[in-house]
Each structure stands twice: as structure tokens, then as C-alpha cells.
Amino acid sequence: MTLNITCIPGDGIGPEIVAQAKKVLDKVAEVYGHEMKYTDILMGGASIDACGEPLTDEAIATAKAADAVLMGSIGGNTSTSPWYKLPPEKRPEAGLLKIRKALNLFANLRPAVLYPELRGACPLKEEISAKGFDMLIMRELTGGLYFGERKTIEENGMKKAIDTLTYTEAEIRRIAIKGFEIAMKRRKKVTSVDKANVLDSSRLWRAVVNEVAKDYPEVEVEHMLVDNCAMQLVKDPSQFDVILTENMFGDILSDEASMVTGSIGMLSSASLNDSKFGLYEPSHGSAPDIAGMDIANPIATILSAAMMLRYSFDLDKEADAIEKAVDTVLKDGYRTGDIYSEGCEKVGCTKMGELITERIK
Ligand code: IPM
Ligand code: MG
């Protein structure tokens, strides 16, 4: 099969980690008889520097024409980079929001898994980490506060900033369906997270989730307030299977969940629309402080490439092969600096990419 993939190397460590993911994909193509066709586009700071804006319409058109998008990371140091002197809509992150909206990528899947080999990196007490955890945060990605009307006005000499949080039933229903569908393939539990004790949008969220739940009688549903969920994530993360939540809550909780794994350099993500199309990227940022030093961990990007094979191309065997190769590399004791522990062998970004590539069977 021919896979048309648009790549966004992006900023910071982005180009290095995408290069390793491509290396792994090329090996998969060789072993399983596929053809990878890559087209690179610019986004974020790289695009600001080259084109004066974080994402051009041509770049969007290129991405739209592909079967899937594989992204590294975008953005720079917010206190020192000149990109952050620009107005908000011209900054690197605006490119990311624009591509999510333009490609209708409303379903953001963020797995947070505690790898047995990396249990020591979990910052929680041993009695909690010993139970292990494997959750998936299903975050709504194109609605809510991120895309509601916003403005800053002046009233009686006083500045006033307004952001609006809007959700329609249809927007809630389509993400809820995605959440239940994925729960059916996992441990069949959905924790829907909201702030229904305060927000109207959350009360509608809860009502629609309950409606959708009727179509999935096998799935256990629970509702949890977002503040409680933030606590439960550190108290007992093993209780979660699928966390289904709106855009802003999902942004915050997914960072918390990734921190709890202690190995954010390992976490992949997928942003999907209603077809097979998706954008795949690591959960971590562009780490400008270590860019170009060949020490970044490419595993999150490589696992994102595996998610891409699974969700956009239905190539489950190939995705399994990548995940297995990553497991084997960890079992063989190789670590990048971020996940290093005593007794292991420390390797750089390129070397880690090679070690995984060699193990693709
Ligand atoms: C994320 C990021 C983005 C978000 C930023 C960079 C706009 O934090 O993907 O979680 O808030 O969605
Ligand atoms: Mg975030």
C-alpha cells in the first residue's frame, strides 16, 4: 500500500524526532512491502521565519491532500523567542489551532501509560505506582473555550477580557461516540469529566454523554467533576480507562496524566476527524533548550507513527511491530537521558531511532 504522509518537523527538537520516526516507518515499509511518500510542510516558528505566518493556506492544502499528518513539535522559548513578541494570532501555537480547526480534528486521543520498565520514573508513592496504569484521555479538540468568541474591551476606563465556552449537542455527541467506541476496544469504562456543578456547558455535556451511553450497554460510565479528577489522577490513576472530556479540561488533565507517568518523552497522541484522517504527534513540546543536541527522546514520535498506522491505515500488524520494537529496546536496557536510570545504557536521539529500527520484524 502507498501511504501519503505529510510531515511537520516544526521547531526545537521536532526535526530530530521526526527524522527518527521516518527511519522507523521506512523500515516498516521495507519489511511489510509498503511505500511511504512524505511531503514536508512548515508550521509554527519555522513557518513564521520562512513565510511570516505560523501556517499558510498552501500548507493546509498539502496536509488535506495527504492520508495522515505526522508532526514533531512547534514553538520556542516563550520568554526569549522573538516569535512571542508577535500578536497571539501570529505566534507558533496559532498554527496548531488553525490546523486542528481546518482539518476538523475534533477527537484528541492521549494515552498515558506507566511502562513497567519505567515504573521508577513515576513520581507517585510506590504503593500507588505498583498497581500500574493505562488510560486514554479523549479530549474534545475543536470547541469550547479555545474556539469560542473572545475579545478584550474597555468599559469605564477598565479593561475587560471575555472568553466564551460554547458546546452544541452535536459537538458533544460526536466526541462521546468516539470515547465509547474506543472504550469498547479497551477495558470498557468511560469516566466523563465535567464541571456540572457550575457550568451549563457541562450540564449539557453530561446529559448528552448519558444519551450516547445507552447505545453502549457494555460500557461502565461514571461522571466526575474536573477538580476531583485532578485529585484522583494522583491518588489512584489505575481507576481510569477512558477519560472523556472537553477541550480545556483535557488540556490540563492530559498534562497531569503525562507527568504522573514520569516519562512524557514516551507518550504519543492522535487527533482525528470523522474519516480515517488524523494528525499524530508526541504529547511533549518542542524542548528548545535541548534542540540540535541529539539527546531528545524520539519514542513518543515513533509511537505516534504507530498510532498513525493503526488508526489512519488500519495497519495493525505494522503498528504492533513498532510498539514491540520499542518494548524490546527498553527491555534491552537502552534509555535516552530523560528516562535514564542506573544500570541502563544511555543513548542519544539518533541512536535510539536506529536501535528501534533494527528491531522492526
Ligand atoms: C496541547 C498544547 C496546545 C493546547 C497549545 C500549544 C495551544 O498545550 O496540545 O496540549 O493547549 O491545546
Ligand atoms: Mg497542553
CSV table of N, CA and C in Angstrom, one decimal, residues 32-113:
chain,number,residue,atom,x,y,z
A,32,TYR,N,7.3,-4.9,5.4
A,32,TYR,CA,5.9,-5.3,5.1
A,32,TYR,C,5.4,-4.9,3.7
A,33,GLY,N,6.4,-4.4,2.9
A,33,GLY,CA,6.0,-4.2,1.5
A,33,GLY,C,5.1,-3.0,1.2
A,34,HIS,N,5.4,-1.9,1.8
A,34,HIS,CA,4.6,-0.7,1.6
A,34,HIS,C,5.5,0.4,1.0
A,35,GLU,N,4.8,1.5,0.6
A,35,GLU,CA,5.6,2.6,0.1
A,35,GLU,C,5.2,3.9,0.9
A,36,MET,N,6.2,4.5,1.5
A,36,MET,CA,6.0,5.8,2.2
A,36,MET,C,6.3,6.9,1.3
A,37,LYS,N,5.3,7.8,1.1
A,37,LYS,CA,5.5,9.1,0.4
A,37,LYS,C,5.4,10.2,1.3
A,38,TYR,N,6.5,10.9,1.6
A,38,TYR,CA,6.4,12.0,2.6
A,38,TYR,C,6.4,13.4,1.8
A,39,THR,N,5.6,14.3,2.3
A,39,THR,CA,5.7,15.7,1.9
A,39,THR,C,5.8,16.5,3.2
A,40,ASP,N,6.9,17.3,3.2
A,40,ASP,CA,7.1,18.2,4.4
A,40,ASP,C,6.3,19.5,4.3
A,41,ILE,N,5.8,20.0,5.4
A,41,ILE,CA,5.2,21.4,5.4
A,41,ILE,C,5.8,22.1,6.6
A,42,LEU,N,5.7,23.4,6.6
A,42,LEU,CA,6.2,24.2,7.7
A,42,LEU,C,5.1,24.6,8.6
A,43,MET,N,5.3,24.6,9.9
A,43,MET,CA,4.3,25.1,10.8
A,43,MET,C,5.0,25.7,12.0
A,44,GLY,N,4.3,26.6,12.7
A,44,GLY,CA,4.9,27.1,13.9
A,44,GLY,C,6.0,28.2,13.6
A,45,GLY,N,7.0,28.2,14.4
A,45,GLY,CA,8.1,29.2,14.3
A,45,GLY,C,8.8,29.0,13.0
A,46,ALA,N,9.0,27.8,12.5
A,46,ALA,CA,9.7,27.6,11.2
A,46,ALA,C,8.9,28.3,10.1
A,47,SER,N,7.6,28.2,10.2
A,47,SER,CA,6.8,28.9,9.1
A,47,SER,C,6.8,30.4,9.3
A,48,ILE,N,6.8,30.9,10.5
A,48,ILE,CA,6.9,32.3,10.8
A,48,ILE,C,8.1,32.9,10.2
A,49,ASP,N,9.2,32.2,10.4
A,49,ASP,CA,10.5,32.7,9.9
A,49,ASP,C,10.5,32.7,8.3
A,50,ALA,N,10.0,31.6,7.7
A,50,ALA,CA,10.0,31.5,6.3
A,50,ALA,C,8.9,32.2,5.5
A,51,CYS,N,7.7,32.3,6.1
A,51,CYS,CA,6.6,32.8,5.4
A,51,CYS,C,5.8,33.9,6.1
A,52,GLY,N,6.3,34.3,7.3
A,52,GLY,CA,5.7,35.4,8.1
A,52,GLY,C,4.4,35.0,8.8
A,53,GLU,N,4.0,33.8,8.7
A,53,GLU,CA,2.8,33.3,9.5
A,53,GLU,C,2.9,31.9,9.9
A,54,PRO,N,2.3,31.5,11.0
A,54,PRO,CA,2.5,30.1,11.6
A,54,PRO,C,2.0,29.0,10.7
A,55,LEU,N,1.1,29.2,9.8
A,55,LEU,CA,0.7,28.1,8.9
A,55,LEU,C,0.0,28.7,7.7
A,56,THR,N,0.5,28.4,6.5
A,56,THR,CA,-0.1,29.0,5.3
A,56,THR,C,-1.2,28.2,4.8
A,57,ASP,N,-2.0,28.8,4.0
A,57,ASP,CA,-3.2,28.1,3.3
A,57,ASP,C,-2.6,26.9,2.4
A,58,GLU,N,-1.5,27.2,1.8
A,58,GLU,CA,-0.9,26.1,0.9
A,58,GLU,C,-0.5,24.9,1.8
A,59,ALA,N,0.1,25.2,2.9
A,59,ALA,CA,0.5,24.1,3.8
A,59,ALA,C,-0.8,23.3,4.2
A,60,ILE,N,-1.9,24.0,4.6
A,60,ILE,CA,-3.1,23.3,4.9
A,60,ILE,C,-3.6,22.4,3.8
A,61,ALA,N,-3.5,23.0,2.6
A,61,ALA,CA,-4.0,22.2,1.4
A,61,ALA,C,-3.1,21.0,1.2
A,62,THR,N,-1.8,21.1,1.4
A,62,THR,CA,-0.9,19.9,1.3
A,62,THR,C,-1.3,18.9,2.3
A,63,ALA,N,-1.6,19.3,3.6
A,63,ALA,CA,-1.9,18.4,4.6
A,63,ALA,C,-3.3,17.7,4.3
A,64,LYS,N,-4.2,18.5,3.8
A,64,LYS,CA,-5.5,17.9,3.5
A,64,LYS,C,-5.5,16.9,2.4
A,65,ALA,N,-4.5,17.0,1.5
A,65,ALA,CA,-4.4,16.1,0.3
A,65,ALA,C,-3.7,14.8,0.8
A,66,ALA,N,-3.1,14.8,1.9
A,66,ALA,CA,-2.4,13.5,2.4
A,66,ALA,C,-3.4,12.6,3.0
A,67,ASP,N,-2.9,11.4,3.4
A,67,ASP,CA,-3.8,10.4,4.2
A,67,ASP,C,-3.7,10.7,5.7
A,68,ALA,N,-2.6,11.3,6.1
A,68,ALA,CA,-2.3,11.5,7.5
A,68,ALA,C,-1.2,12.5,7.7
A,69,VAL,N,-1.1,13.1,8.8
A,69,VAL,CA,0.0,14.0,9.1
A,69,VAL,C,0.8,13.5,10.3
A,70,LEU,N,2.1,13.6,10.2
A,70,LEU,CA,3.0,13.2,11.3
A,70,LEU,C,3.7,14.5,11.7
A,71,MET,N,3.6,14.8,13.0
A,71,MET,CA,4.1,16.1,13.4
A,71,MET,C,5.2,15.9,14.5
A,72,GLY,N,6.2,16.8,14.5
A,72,GLY,CA,7.1,16.7,15.6
A,72,GLY,C,6.6,17.6,16.8
A,73,SER,N,7.0,18.9,16.8
A,73,SER,CA,6.6,19.8,17.8
A,73,SER,C,6.8,21.2,17.3
A,74,ILE,N,6.0,22.1,17.9
A,74,ILE,CA,6.2,23.5,17.5
A,74,ILE,C,6.4,24.4,18.7
A,75,GLY,N,6.9,25.6,18.4
A,75,GLY,CA,7.0,26.6,19.5
A,75,GLY,C,8.4,26.7,20.0
A,76,GLY,N,8.7,27.9,20.7
A,76,GLY,CA,10.0,28.1,21.2
A,76,GLY,C,9.9,28.5,22.6
A,77,ASN,N,11.0,29.1,23.1
A,77,ASN,CA,11.0,29.6,24.5
A,77,ASN,C,10.2,30.9,24.6
A,78,THR,N,9.1,30.8,25.4
A,78,THR,CA,8.1,31.9,25.4
A,78,THR,C,8.7,33.2,26.0
A,79,SER,N,9.7,33.1,26.8
A,79,SER,CA,10.3,34.4,27.3
A,79,SER,C,11.4,35.0,26.5
A,80,THR,N,12.1,34.1,25.7
A,80,THR,CA,13.2,34.7,24.9
A,80,THR,C,13.0,34.7,23.4
A,81,SER,N,12.1,33.9,22.9
A,81,SER,CA,12.0,33.8,21.4
A,81,SER,C,11.2,35.0,20.8
A,82,PRO,N,11.7,35.6,19.7
A,82,PRO,CA,11.0,36.8,19.1
A,82,PRO,C,9.6,36.4,18.6
A,83,TRP,N,9.4,35.1,18.4
A,83,TRP,CA,8.0,34.7,18.0
A,83,TRP,C,6.9,35.1,19.0
A,84,TYR,N,7.3,35.2,20.3
A,84,TYR,CA,6.3,35.6,21.3
A,84,TYR,C,6.2,37.1,21.5
A,85,LYS,N,6.8,37.9,20.6
A,85,LYS,CA,6.6,39.3,20.6
A,85,LYS,C,5.5,39.6,19.6
A,86,LEU,N,5.1,38.6,18.8
A,86,LEU,CA,4.1,38.8,17.8
A,86,LEU,C,2.7,38.8,18.4
A,87,PRO,N,1.7,39.4,17.7
A,87,PRO,CA,0.3,39.2,18.3
A,87,PRO,C,-0.1,37.8,18.3
A,88,PRO,N,-1.0,37.4,19.3
A,88,PRO,CA,-1.3,36.0,19.5
A,88,PRO,C,-1.6,35.2,18.3
A,89,GLU,N,-2.3,35.8,17.3
A,89,GLU,CA,-2.7,35.0,16.1
A,89,GLU,C,-1.6,34.8,15.2
A,90,LYS,N,-0.4,35.3,15.5
A,90,LYS,CA,0.7,35.1,14.6
A,90,LYS,C,1.8,34.2,15.2
A,91,ARG,N,1.5,33.8,16.5
A,91,ARG,CA,2.5,33.0,17.2
A,91,ARG,C,2.5,31.5,16.8
A,92,PRO,N,3.5,30.8,17.1
A,92,PRO,CA,3.6,29.4,16.6
A,92,PRO,C,2.3,28.6,17.0
A,93,GLU,N,1.8,28.7,18.2
A,93,GLU,CA,0.7,27.9,18.6
A,93,GLU,C,-0.6,28.1,17.8
A,94,ALA,N,-0.7,29.3,17.2
A,94,ALA,CA,-1.8,29.6,16.4
A,94,ALA,C,-1.9,28.7,15.2
A,95,GLY,N,-0.7,28.3,14.7
A,95,GLY,CA,-0.7,27.3,13.6
A,95,GLY,C,-1.3,26.0,13.9
A,96,LEU,N,-1.0,25.6,15.2
A,96,LEU,CA,-1.6,24.3,15.6
A,96,LEU,C,-3.1,24.4,15.8
A,97,LEU,N,-3.6,25.5,16.3
A,97,LEU,CA,-5.0,25.6,16.5
A,97,LEU,C,-5.7,25.7,15.1
A,98,LYS,N,-5.0,26.4,14.2
A,98,LYS,CA,-5.5,26.5,12.8
A,98,LYS,C,-5.6,25.2,12.1
A,99,ILE,N,-4.6,24.4,12.2
A,99,ILE,CA,-4.7,23.1,11.5
A,99,ILE,C,-5.7,22.2,12.1
A,100,ARG,N,-5.9,22.2,13.5
A,100,ARG,CA,-6.9,21.4,14.1
A,100,ARG,C,-8.3,21.8,13.6
A,101,LYS,N,-8.5,23.1,13.5
A,101,LYS,CA,-9.9,23.5,13.1
A,101,LYS,C,-10.0,23.2,11.6
A,102,ALA,N,-9.0,23.6,10.8
A,102,ALA,CA,-9.1,23.4,9.3
A,102,ALA,C,-9.4,22.0,8.9
A,103,LEU,N,-8.8,21.1,9.6
A,103,LEU,CA,-8.9,19.6,9.3
A,103,LEU,C,-10.0,19.0,10.1
A,104,ASN,N,-10.7,19.8,10.9
A,104,ASN,CA,-11.8,19.2,11.8
A,104,ASN,C,-11.3,18.1,12.7
A,105,LEU,N,-10.2,18.3,13.3
A,105,LEU,CA,-9.6,17.2,14.1
A,105,LEU,C,-10.2,17.3,15.5
A,106,PHE,N,-11.4,16.9,15.7
A,106,PHE,CA,-12.1,17.1,17.0
A,106,PHE,C,-11.8,16.1,18.1
A,107,ALA,N,-11.3,15.0,17.7
A,107,ALA,CA,-11.0,13.9,18.7
A,107,ALA,C,-9.6,13.7,19.0
A,108,ASN,N,-9.1,14.1,20.2
A,108,ASN,CA,-7.7,14.0,20.5
A,108,ASN,C,-7.5,12.9,21.5
A,109,LEU,N,-6.8,11.9,21.1
A,109,LEU,CA,-6.5,10.7,21.9
A,109,LEU,C,-5.1,10.9,22.6
A,110,ARG,N,-5.1,10.9,23.9
A,110,ARG,CA,-3.8,11.0,24.6
A,110,ARG,C,-3.6,9.9,25.6
A,111,PRO,N,-3.0,8.8,25.2
A,111,PRO,CA,-2.7,7.7,26.1
A,111,PRO,C,-1.7,8.1,27.2
A,112,ALA,N,-1.9,7.7,28.4
A,112,ALA,CA,-1.0,7.9,29.4
A,112,ALA,C,-0.8,6.5,30.1
A,113,VAL,N,0.4,5.9,29.9
A,113,VAL,CA,0.7,4.6,30.3
A,113,VAL,C,1.9,4.5,31.1
